[in-house]
mmCIF file of C-alpha atoms in Angstrom:
data_model
loop_
_atom_site.group_PDB
_atom_site.id
_atom_site.type_symbol
_atom_site.label_atom_id
_atom_site.label_comp_id
_atom_site.label_asym_id
_atom_site.label_seq_id
_atom_site.Cartn_x
_atom_site.Cartn_y
_atom_site.Cartn_z
ATOM 1 C CA MET A 1 -0.267 -0.285 -0.146
ATOM 2 C CA SER A 2 1.923 3.083 -1.353
ATOM 3 C CA PRO A 3 1.378 5.943 1.966
ATOM 4 C CA LEU A 4 -1.129 7.999 -0.151
ATOM 5 C CA PRO A 5 -4.056 6.239 0.722
ATOM 6 C CA LEU A 6 -2.994 6.366 4.304
ATOM 7 C CA LEU A 7 -1.942 9.803 4.683
ATOM 8 C CA SER A 8 -5.755 10.463 2.864
ATOM 9 C CA PHE A 9 -6.798 8.883 6.511
ATOM 10 C CA ALA A 10 -4.693 10.733 8.547
ATOM 11 C CA VAL A 11 -6.564 14.036 7.138
ATOM 12 C CA ALA A 12 -9.808 12.053 7.944
ATOM 13 C CA PHE A 13 -9.454 12.485 11.125
ATOM 14 C CA ALA A 14 -7.832 15.746 11.185
ATOM 15 C CA MET A 15 -10.864 16.437 9.176
ATOM 16 C CA THR A 16 -12.746 15.186 12.164
ATOM 17 C CA GLY A 17 -11.866 17.590 14.091
ATOM 18 C CA VAL A 18 -12.387 20.290 11.709
ATOM 19 C CA CYS A 19 -16.052 19.332 11.449
ATOM 20 C CA ALA A 20 -16.686 18.990 14.854
ATOM 21 C CA ALA A 21 -14.905 22.379 15.888
ATOM 22 C CA ALA A 22 -17.724 24.325 13.153
ATOM 23 C CA ALA A 23 -20.988 22.194 14.290
ATOM 24 C CA MET A 24 -19.984 23.177 17.804
ATOM 25 C CA ALA A 25 -19.580 27.326 16.579
ATOM 26 C CA ASP A 26 -23.036 26.512 14.903
ATOM 27 C CA GLY A 27 -24.449 25.768 18.174
ATOM 28 C CA SER A 28 -23.739 21.706 18.821
ATOM 29 C CA ASN A 29 -21.632 20.266 21.802
ATOM 30 C CA ALA A 30 -19.647 17.871 22.822
ATOM 31 C CA LEU A 31 -22.066 14.977 23.659
ATOM 32 C CA THR A 32 -24.231 15.640 20.149
ATOM 33 C CA VAL A 33 -20.762 15.434 17.623
ATOM 34 C CA VAL A 34 -20.204 11.762 19.651
ATOM 35 C CA THR A 35 -22.748 10.714 20.067
ATOM 36 C CA VAL A 36 -23.635 11.513 16.306
ATOM 37 C CA ARG A 37 -20.197 10.255 15.339
ATOM 38 C CA ASN A 38 -20.718 6.962 17.018
ATOM 39 C CA ILE A 39 -23.639 5.786 15.374
ATOM 40 C CA ALA A 40 -22.306 6.508 12.241
ATOM 41 C CA ALA A 41 -19.032 5.027 12.644
ATOM 42 C CA VAL A 42 -20.690 1.851 14.441
ATOM 43 C CA ALA A 43 -23.120 1.582 11.506
ATOM 44 C CA LEU A 44 -20.469 1.877 8.829
ATOM 45 C CA LEU A 45 -18.286 -0.420 10.841
ATOM 46 C CA ALA A 46 -21.471 -3.214 10.731
ATOM 47 C CA ALA A 47 -21.956 -2.276 7.507
ATOM 48 C CA TRP A 48 -18.072 -3.056 6.554
ATOM 49 C CA LEU A 49 -17.462 -6.484 8.514
ATOM 50 C CA GLY A 50 -21.334 -7.879 7.314
ATOM 51 C CA PHE A 51 -19.705 -7.160 3.500
ATOM 52 C CA ALA A 52 -16.369 -9.045 4.744
ATOM 53 C CA GLY A 53 -18.353 -11.563 5.974
ATOM 54 C CA VAL A 54 -16.855 -11.144 9.655
ATOM 55 C CA SER A 55 -18.947 -13.556 12.257
ATOM 56 C CA PHE A 56 -19.891 -10.721 15.354
ATOM 57 C CA ALA A 57 -19.219 -13.838 17.386
ATOM 58 C CA LEU A 58 -16.950 -13.035 20.624
ATOM 59 C CA PRO A 59 -15.884 -14.891 23.523
ATOM 60 C CA ALA A 60 -18.106 -13.991 26.650
ATOM 61 C CA ARG A 61 -14.455 -13.103 28.160
ATOM 62 C CA ASP A 62 -13.917 -10.801 25.196
ATOM 63 C CA LEU A 63 -17.186 -9.578 25.503
ATOM 64 C CA GLY A 64 -16.104 -8.202 29.062
ATOM 65 C CA ILE A 65 -12.765 -6.890 27.885
ATOM 66 C CA ALA A 66 -13.833 -4.490 24.960
ATOM 67 C CA ALA A 67 -16.803 -3.256 27.547
ATOM 68 C CA LEU A 68 -13.658 -2.790 29.621
ATOM 69 C CA VAL A 69 -11.374 -0.678 27.456
ATOM 70 C CA ALA A 70 -15.542 1.414 26.150
ATOM 71 C CA ILE A 71 -14.525 3.453 29.577
ATOM 72 C CA PRO A 72 -11.173 5.357 28.646
ATOM 73 C CA LEU A 73 -12.316 5.006 24.831
ATOM 74 C CA ALA A 74 -15.133 6.939 25.884
ATOM 75 C CA ALA A 75 -13.427 9.507 27.825
ATOM 76 C CA ASN A 76 -11.370 9.834 25.493
ATOM 77 C CA ASN A 77 -13.396 11.008 22.775
ATOM 78 C CA TYR A 78 -15.703 13.406 25.107
ATOM 79 C CA LEU A 79 -13.184 14.916 26.192
ATOM 80 C CA LEU A 80 -11.179 15.871 23.043
ATOM 81 C CA ASN A 81 -14.484 17.220 21.833
ATOM 82 C CA ALA A 82 -14.707 18.824 24.376
ATOM 83 C CA ALA A 83 -11.611 20.229 23.726
ATOM 84 C CA PHE A 84 -12.392 21.561 20.362
ATOM 85 C CA ALA A 85 -14.625 24.111 21.732
ATOM 86 C CA TYR A 86 -12.844 26.081 23.940
ATOM 87 C CA ILE A 87 -9.054 25.963 21.772
ATOM 88 C CA PRO A 88 -8.329 25.841 18.010
ATOM 89 C CA VAL A 89 -8.254 22.515 16.836
ATOM 90 C CA PRO A 90 -5.060 22.053 16.134
ATOM 91 C CA LEU A 91 -3.253 22.870 19.451
ATOM 92 C CA ALA A 92 -6.148 20.186 20.985
ATOM 93 C CA VAL A 93 -4.782 17.830 18.554
ATOM 94 C CA LEU A 94 -0.885 18.504 19.217
ATOM 95 C CA ILE A 95 -1.365 18.391 22.809
ATOM 96 C CA PHE A 96 -3.771 15.182 22.119
ATOM 97 C CA TYR A 97 -0.845 13.653 20.546
ATOM 98 C CA LEU A 98 1.295 13.479 23.869
ATOM 99 C CA TRP A 99 -0.135 10.082 23.814
ATOM 100 C CA PRO A 100 2.480 8.108 22.367
ATOM 101 C CA ALA A 101 4.769 9.485 24.335
ATOM 102 C CA ILE A 102 2.337 8.851 27.622
ATOM 103 C CA THR A 103 2.194 5.190 25.924
ATOM 104 C CA ALA A 104 5.675 4.566 26.084
ATOM 105 C CA ALA A 105 6.473 5.664 29.289
ATOM 106 C CA ALA A 106 3.778 3.795 30.588
ATOM 107 C CA SER A 107 5.380 0.702 29.231
ATOM 108 C CA GLY A 108 8.531 1.593 30.459
ATOM 109 C CA LEU A 109 7.932 2.446 33.785
ATOM 110 C CA LEU A 110 5.168 -1.435 33.764
ATOM 111 C CA GLY A 111 8.172 -3.069 32.338
ATOM 112 C CA HIS A 112 6.878 -3.695 29.198
ATOM 113 C CA GLU A 113 9.781 -1.844 26.621
ATOM 114 C CA ARG A 114 12.895 -1.003 27.033
ATOM 115 C CA VAL A 115 13.660 3.008 27.819
ATOM 116 C CA GLY A 116 16.365 3.389 25.238
ATOM 117 C CA TRP A 117 18.069 6.571 23.482
ATOM 118 C CA ARG A 118 15.108 6.796 20.818
ATOM 119 C CA LEU A 119 12.569 6.770 23.160
ATOM 120 C CA ALA A 120 14.127 8.901 26.026
ATOM 121 C CA VAL A 121 15.007 12.062 23.527
ATOM 122 C CA GLY A 122 11.255 11.496 21.705
ATOM 123 C CA LEU A 123 9.609 11.495 25.552
ATOM 124 C CA ALA A 124 12.020 14.777 26.307
ATOM 125 C CA ALA A 125 10.821 16.594 22.578
ATOM 126 C CA ALA A 126 7.339 16.068 22.835
ATOM 127 C CA PHE A 127 6.434 17.281 26.341
ATOM 128 C CA ALA A 128 9.117 20.345 25.592
ATOM 129 C CA GLY A 129 7.036 20.653 22.282
ATOM 130 C CA VAL A 130 3.879 20.697 24.430
ATOM 131 C CA ALA A 131 5.435 23.171 26.877
ATOM 132 C CA LEU A 132 6.403 25.419 24.055
ATOM 133 C CA ALA A 133 2.930 25.497 22.302
ATOM 134 C CA LEU A 134 1.334 26.446 25.485
ATOM 135 C CA GLU A 135 3.922 29.228 26.270
ATOM 136 C CA VAL A 136 1.010 31.729 25.115
ATOM 137 C CA GLU A 137 -1.192 33.536 27.768
ATOM 138 C CA PHE A 138 -4.312 31.833 28.332
ATOM 139 C CA THR A 139 -7.368 32.599 29.618
ATOM 140 C CA ALA A 140 -9.751 30.349 32.196
ATOM 141 C CA GLY A 141 -11.365 28.910 29.504
ATOM 142 C CA GLN A 142 -8.544 28.190 27.308
ATOM 143 C CA ALA A 143 -6.585 26.539 30.057
ATOM 144 C CA ARG A 144 -9.609 23.958 30.781
ATOM 145 C CA GLY A 145 -9.864 22.778 26.770
ATOM 146 C CA ALA A 146 -6.122 22.221 27.305
ATOM 147 C CA TRP A 147 -6.995 19.731 30.442
ATOM 148 C CA TYR A 148 -9.388 18.158 28.251
ATOM 149 C CA ALA A 149 -7.119 17.253 25.132
ATOM 150 C CA ALA A 150 -4.273 16.643 27.828
ATOM 151 C CA GLY A 151 -6.930 14.325 29.599
ATOM 152 C CA ALA A 152 -8.290 13.079 26.032
ATOM 153 C CA ALA A 153 -4.357 11.659 25.230
ATOM 154 C CA VAL A 154 -4.340 9.954 28.739
ATOM 155 C CA ALA A 155 -7.495 7.681 28.276
ATOM 156 C CA TRP A 156 -6.584 7.087 24.744
ATOM 157 C CA SER A 157 -3.044 5.856 26.010
ATOM 158 C CA ALA A 158 -5.256 3.565 28.520
ATOM 159 C CA ALA A 159 -7.561 2.562 25.842
ATOM 160 C CA PHE A 160 -4.367 1.469 23.876
ATOM 161 C CA LEU A 161 -2.361 -0.330 26.261
ATOM 162 C CA LEU A 162 -5.397 -2.569 27.522
ATOM 163 C CA THR A 163 -5.943 -3.427 23.743
ATOM 164 C CA GLY A 164 -2.564 -4.326 23.356
ATOM 165 C CA ARG A 165 -2.896 -6.470 26.415
ATOM 166 C CA TYR A 166 -5.616 -8.382 25.845
ATOM 167 C CA TYR A 167 -5.781 -8.490 22.224
ATOM 168 C CA ARG A 168 -1.967 -8.665 20.887
ATOM 169 C CA GLY A 169 -1.385 -10.932 18.249
ATOM 170 C CA ARG A 170 -5.322 -11.141 17.333
ATOM 171 C CA SER A 171 -7.828 -9.046 14.994
ATOM 172 C CA THR A 172 -9.502 -5.841 17.015
ATOM 173 C CA LEU A 173 -11.938 -5.628 14.156
ATOM 174 C CA VAL A 174 -15.139 -6.975 15.225
ATOM 175 C CA PRO A 175 -13.960 -5.852 19.604
ATOM 176 C CA THR A 176 -13.730 -2.797 18.466
ATOM 177 C CA PHE A 177 -16.941 -2.581 16.761
ATOM 178 C CA TYR A 178 -18.324 -3.513 20.479
ATOM 179 C CA MET A 179 -15.376 -1.299 22.226
ATOM 180 C CA MET A 180 -17.480 1.244 19.919
ATOM 181 C CA GLY A 181 -20.945 0.227 20.553
ATOM 182 C CA THR A 182 -20.632 0.382 24.142
ATOM 183 C CA THR A 183 -19.128 3.667 24.265
ATOM 184 C CA LEU A 184 -22.817 4.779 22.126
ATOM 185 C CA VAL A 185 -24.973 3.421 24.802
ATOM 186 C CA PHE A 186 -23.080 5.469 27.106
ATOM 187 C CA PHE A 187 -22.959 8.835 24.924
ATOM 188 C CA GLY A 188 -26.605 7.320 24.164
ATOM 189 C CA LEU A 189 -27.787 7.561 28.012
ATOM 190 C CA ALA A 190 -26.144 10.445 28.953
ATOM 191 C CA CYS A 191 -28.089 12.208 26.140
ATOM 192 C CA VAL A 192 -31.688 10.976 27.301
ATOM 193 C CA VAL A 193 -30.275 11.763 31.493
ATOM 194 C CA THR A 194 -28.639 14.850 30.811
ATOM 195 C CA ARG A 195 -31.156 16.387 28.036
ATOM 196 C CA ALA A 196 -28.157 17.845 26.829
ATOM 197 C CA VAL A 197 -28.944 17.480 22.736
ATOM 198 C CA ALA A 198 -27.899 20.557 21.214
ATOM 199 C CA TRP A 199 -28.274 20.491 17.033
ATOM 200 C CA PRO A 200 -26.588 23.297 14.586
ATOM 201 C CA GLY A 201 -28.693 26.195 13.822
ATOM 202 C CA SER A 202 -27.610 26.459 10.352
ATOM 203 C CA ALA A 203 -26.919 23.957 6.988
ATOM 204 C CA ALA A 204 -23.581 25.210 7.035
ATOM 205 C CA GLY A 205 -23.562 23.434 10.962
ATOM 206 C CA TRP A 206 -25.605 20.474 9.825
ATOM 207 C CA THR A 207 -22.957 20.024 7.057
ATOM 208 C CA ALA A 208 -19.919 19.697 9.248
ATOM 209 C CA MET A 209 -21.900 17.352 11.842
ATOM 210 C CA GLY A 210 -22.340 15.018 8.556
ATOM 211 C CA GLY A 211 -18.663 15.344 8.164
ATOM 212 C CA VAL A 212 -18.127 14.350 11.746
ATOM 213 C CA GLY A 213 -19.353 11.415 10.708
ATOM 214 C CA VAL A 214 -18.272 10.408 7.347
ATOM 215 C CA PHE A 215 -14.718 11.358 8.009
ATOM 216 C CA TYR A 216 -14.179 9.558 10.909
ATOM 217 C CA ALA A 217 -15.757 6.427 9.673
ATOM 218 C CA PHE A 218 -13.752 6.476 6.768
ATOM 219 C CA GLY A 219 -10.395 6.742 8.639
ATOM 220 C CA LEU A 220 -11.133 4.249 10.762
ATOM 221 C CA ILE A 221 -12.132 2.309 8.408
ATOM 222 C CA GLY A 222 -9.429 2.552 6.469
ATOM 223 C CA LEU A 223 -6.766 2.051 9.185
ATOM 224 C CA PHE A 224 -8.368 -1.071 10.015
ATOM 225 C CA ALA A 225 -8.171 -1.916 6.038
ATOM 226 C CA ALA A 226 -4.516 -0.698 6.296
ATOM 227 C CA SER A 227 -3.470 -2.518 10.029
ATOM 228 C CA ALA A 228 -4.470 -5.732 8.428
ATOM 229 C CA ARG A 229 -2.066 -5.279 5.625
ATOM 230 C CA LEU A 230 0.654 -3.634 6.736
ATOM 231 C CA GLY A 231 0.608 -4.303 10.752
ATOM 232 C CA PRO A 232 -1.050 -2.012 13.294
ATOM 233 C CA ALA A 233 2.553 -0.200 14.015
ATOM 234 C CA ARG A 234 3.411 0.385 10.269
ATOM 235 C CA ALA A 235 -0.139 1.809 9.445
ATOM 236 C CA GLY A 236 -0.072 3.799 12.945
ATOM 237 C CA PHE A 237 2.412 5.553 11.956
ATOM 238 C CA PHE A 238 1.653 7.316 8.959
ATOM 239 C CA MET A 239 -1.294 8.843 11.265
ATOM 240 C CA ASN A 240 1.409 10.766 12.890
ATOM 241 C CA PHE A 241 0.621 12.972 10.089
ATOM 242 C CA GLU A 242 -2.660 14.452 11.504
ATOM 243 C CA PRO A 243 -1.303 17.180 13.741
ATOM 244 C CA VAL A 244 0.530 18.680 10.745
ATOM 245 C CA ALA A 245 -2.931 18.187 8.448
ATOM 246 C CA ALA A 246 -4.936 20.012 11.578
ATOM 247 C CA VAL A 247 -2.696 22.909 11.193
ATOM 248 C CA VAL A 248 -3.627 23.122 8.057
ATOM 249 C CA LEU A 249 -7.064 22.367 7.800
ATOM 250 C CA ALA A 250 -7.966 24.451 10.934
ATOM 251 C CA ALA A 251 -6.356 27.347 8.803
ATOM 252 C CA LEU A 252 -8.046 27.333 5.393
ATOM 253 C CA ILE A 253 -11.307 26.414 6.738
ATOM 254 C CA LEU A 254 -11.858 27.422 10.440
ATOM 255 C CA GLY A 255 -9.126 30.577 10.207
ATOM 256 C CA GLN A 256 -7.568 28.708 13.418
ATOM 257 C CA ARG A 257 -3.718 29.845 13.290
ATOM 258 C CA LEU A 258 -0.599 28.747 16.088
ATOM 259 C CA ALA A 259 1.460 31.551 16.831
ATOM 260 C CA PRO A 260 5.001 30.656 15.862
ATOM 261 C CA VAL A 261 6.218 29.393 19.318
ATOM 262 C CA GLN A 262 2.885 27.010 19.386
ATOM 263 C CA LEU A 263 4.108 26.511 15.639
ATOM 264 C CA ALA A 264 7.886 25.491 16.299
ATOM 265 C CA GLY A 265 6.250 23.380 19.789
ATOM 266 C CA ALA A 266 4.228 21.373 17.651
ATOM 267 C CA ALA A 267 7.113 20.948 14.937
ATOM 268 C CA LEU A 268 9.370 20.147 17.844
ATOM 269 C CA VAL A 269 6.390 17.292 18.783
ATOM 270 C CA VAL A 270 5.803 16.222 15.244
ATOM 271 C CA ALA A 271 9.989 15.417 15.336
ATOM 272 C CA ALA A 272 9.971 13.570 18.041
ATOM 273 C CA LEU A 273 6.688 11.067 16.901
ATOM 274 C CA PHE A 274 9.592 9.685 14.234
ATOM 275 C CA LEU A 275 11.763 8.493 16.799
ATOM 276 C CA PHE A 276 8.557 6.350 18.382
ATOM 277 C CA ARG A 277 8.358 5.195 15.108
ATOM 278 C CA PRO A 278 8.838 1.119 14.288
ATOM 279 C CA PRO A 279 11.425 -0.186 13.311
ATOM 280 C CA PRO A 280 12.090 -1.477 9.956
ATOM 281 C CA PRO A 281 10.626 -5.323 9.305
ATOM 282 C CA ARG A 282 13.373 -8.217 8.923
ATOM 283 C CA ARG A 283 14.318 -9.462 6.033
ATOM 284 C CA PRO A 284 13.448 -12.891 4.897
#
């Protein structure tokens, strides 16, 4: 598979954030956006699995694990989208992309991965880059958005580590379907209990809301297809293009631009992501 389709999946995830921010700017909110996004993703993932002839059956233990992983996954979904309402999309995505560093640090502390020089330099560069990106004067609301994005990074790292621990060496397609289905139940119940559903107020907002579901489902299913062919580590590496795409797309579509010092921090974070690149496969 050429890099172009893989980069298009990263662009799709960046567009998901841009569309979410546009929908919320037009009167919607994070709970509504993540609920709609999960409805679209679950429906399209179910259709894709059915078309591929994949069985939906899972052992009871795997179903329980999927429900467990759905807890941090739901937290990640909500917190990241909530951050878009307070801070620019590229800044939220940039902070969120601390998750590879957090995951690597947690793996090292748990003894799952040896902390070599590449990992140590990558950790230092990632956190230094985010520190630079935050080196601006924030309002209280913007600070809240930064904390939401950081919380989303921690939650995604937890979901990633749990998935790797319990589904290592196995396809995660069907478990992910149940994880996302469980998160959809969480968000649906939250909508009913809080009655906090808020819809966009114009055609542009509704278009953005539709884009949230379409782009997220396209990116997710494409990433799964690429992972099946290349392996999750190599396919996932190309998702590191998402922060770059978010910076460009948010500037072009939303008019959200980062200050020069924040762009320098973004460059440092993206450079750090290359240090987490998996080694090339051994030749047979």
